[in-house]
One Martini backbone bead per residue (centre of mass of N, CA, C, O) as a GRO file, in nm:
protein
  105
    1MET     BB    1   8.617  -3.188  10.245
    2TYR     BB    2   8.310  -3.230  10.306
    3ASN     BB    3   7.999  -3.245  10.275
    4SER     BB    4   7.773  -3.350  10.487
    5LYS     BB    5   7.525  -3.433  10.266
    6LYS     BB    6   7.801  -3.551  10.115
    7VAL     BB    7   7.899  -3.849   9.995
    8PRO     BB    8   8.180  -4.011   9.964
    9THR     BB    9   8.420  -4.103   9.786
   10GLU     BB   10   8.647  -4.392   9.732
   11LYS     BB   11   8.870  -4.193   9.685
   12GLU     BB   12   8.858  -3.992   9.895
   13THR     BB   13   8.893  -4.168  10.139
   14PHE     BB   14   9.179  -4.309  10.061
   15SER     BB   15   9.377  -4.080   9.983
   16SER     BB   16   9.385  -4.002  10.267
   17LYS     BB   17   9.568  -3.941  10.527
   18PRO     BB   18   9.621  -4.008  10.860
   19LYS     BB   19   9.671  -3.895  11.158
   20THR     BB   20   9.983  -3.821  11.324
   21SER     BB   21  10.133  -3.817  11.630
   22LYS     BB   22  10.391  -3.829  11.842
   23ASN     BB   23  10.227  -4.017  12.035
   24SER     BB   24  10.168  -4.261  11.787
   25LYS     BB   25  10.451  -4.334  11.779
   26PRO     BB   26  10.640  -4.559  11.836
   27VAL     BB   27  10.932  -4.638  12.086
   28ARG     BB   28  11.214  -4.799  12.082
   29LYS     BB   29  11.427  -4.981  12.287
   30THR     BB   30  11.707  -5.045  12.380
   31LYS     BB   31  11.860  -5.340  12.495
   32LYS     BB   32  11.949  -5.242  12.723
   33GLU     BB   33  11.682  -5.123  12.848
   34GLU     BB   34  11.542  -5.407  12.835
   35SER     BB   35  11.723  -5.582  13.019
   36GLU     BB   36  11.720  -5.409  13.261
   37GLY     BB   37  11.419  -5.374  13.363
   38VAL     BB   38  11.373  -5.673  13.433
   39PHE     BB   39  11.560  -5.647  13.689
   40GLU     BB   40  11.500  -5.376  13.816
   41GLU     BB   41  11.223  -5.518  13.943
   42THR     BB   42  11.337  -5.753  14.085
   43GLU     BB   43  11.570  -5.638  14.282
   44ASN     BB   44  11.381  -5.493  14.462
   45LYS     BB   45  11.218  -5.765  14.547
   46ILE     BB   46  11.456  -5.879  14.664
   47LYS     BB   47  11.586  -6.108  14.876
   48GLU     BB   48  11.877  -6.211  15.055
   49GLY     BB   49  11.844  -6.518  15.109
   50GLY     BB   50  11.574  -6.651  15.066
   51LEU     BB   51  11.611  -6.964  14.954
   52ARG     BB   52  11.804  -7.026  15.177
   53THR     BB   53  11.572  -7.002  15.409
   54ALA     BB   54  11.338  -7.180  15.299
   55LEU     BB   55  11.555  -7.426  15.243
   56ARG     BB   56  11.771  -7.436  15.469
   57VAL     BB   57  12.052  -7.336  15.404
   58ASP     BB   58  12.360  -7.225  15.368
   59LYS     BB   59  12.548  -6.977  15.257
   60ASP     BB   60  12.738  -7.135  15.097
   61TYR     BB   61  12.545  -7.271  14.917
   62LYS     BB   62  12.524  -7.396  14.577
   63PHE     BB   63  12.318  -7.365  14.322
   64SER     BB   64  12.173  -7.594  14.101
   65LYS     BB   65  11.967  -7.684  13.846
   66ALA     BB   66  11.959  -7.994  13.935
   67ASP     BB   67  11.823  -7.906  14.204
   68LEU     BB   68  11.572  -7.731  14.101
   69SER     BB   69  11.405  -7.835  13.876
   70PRO     BB   70  11.266  -8.073  14.047
   71LEU     BB   71  11.094  -7.841  14.223
   72LEU     BB   72  10.869  -7.754  14.003
   73LYS     BB   73  10.698  -8.021  13.986
   74HIS     BB   74  10.560  -7.924  14.205
   75ASP     BB   75  10.310  -7.820  14.384
   76VAL     BB   76  10.086  -7.626  14.539
   77GLY     BB   77  10.100  -7.804  14.876
   78ASP     BB   78  10.302  -7.976  14.853
   79LYS     BB   79  10.536  -8.232  14.937
   80PHE     BB   80  10.896  -8.224  15.003
   81LYS     BB   81  11.237  -8.315  14.949
   82PHE     BB   82  11.551  -8.136  15.080
   83GLN     BB   83  11.800  -8.233  15.224
   84ASN     BB   84  11.631  -8.419  15.432
   85LYS     BB   85  11.390  -8.198  15.407
   86ASN     BB   86  11.053  -8.077  15.491
   87PHE     BB   87  10.811  -7.957  15.247
   88THR     BB   88  10.658  -7.700  15.131
   89MET     BB   89  10.481  -7.555  14.875
   90THR     BB   90  10.486  -7.247  14.749
   91ASP     BB   91  10.417  -6.953  14.571
   92ARG     BB   92  10.714  -6.835  14.662
   93MET     BB   93  10.896  -7.069  14.622
   94LYS     BB   94  10.835  -7.106  14.333
   95LYS     BB   95  10.938  -6.826  14.227
   96MET     BB   96  11.199  -6.828  14.326
   97ILE     BB   97  11.317  -7.080  14.178
   98ARG     BB   98  11.259  -6.971  13.912
   99LEU     BB   99  11.456  -6.707  13.912
  100ALA     BB  100  11.684  -6.861  13.948
  101ILE     BB  101  11.706  -7.027  13.699
  102ASN     BB  102  11.676  -6.774  13.522
  103MET     BB  103  11.946  -6.652  13.641
  104MET     BB  104  12.133  -6.903  13.541
  105LYS     BB  105  12.117  -6.851  13.226
   0.00000   0.00000   0.00000
């Protein structure tokens, strides 16, 4: 466009459009693809009955938000009671409880 010895003018600089390629343009996923992606990643890692085993409840027990949300207030390493049983909050348990509450929404 211009010689290396000559400095471009302001008009020359701003009149040319930047180069684009197919890879530089973002491609938006559909709503369905976005929502599937979130749960596909977590479902592969989820062990069925993991929270039930951690909190030592029966397979028939139905968790509710009211039961689980107070448990999130405990920090990792704190001791707490759930259904008259003593537990220590772990990082893994906290993640399982958070996931259970999010899946109930």
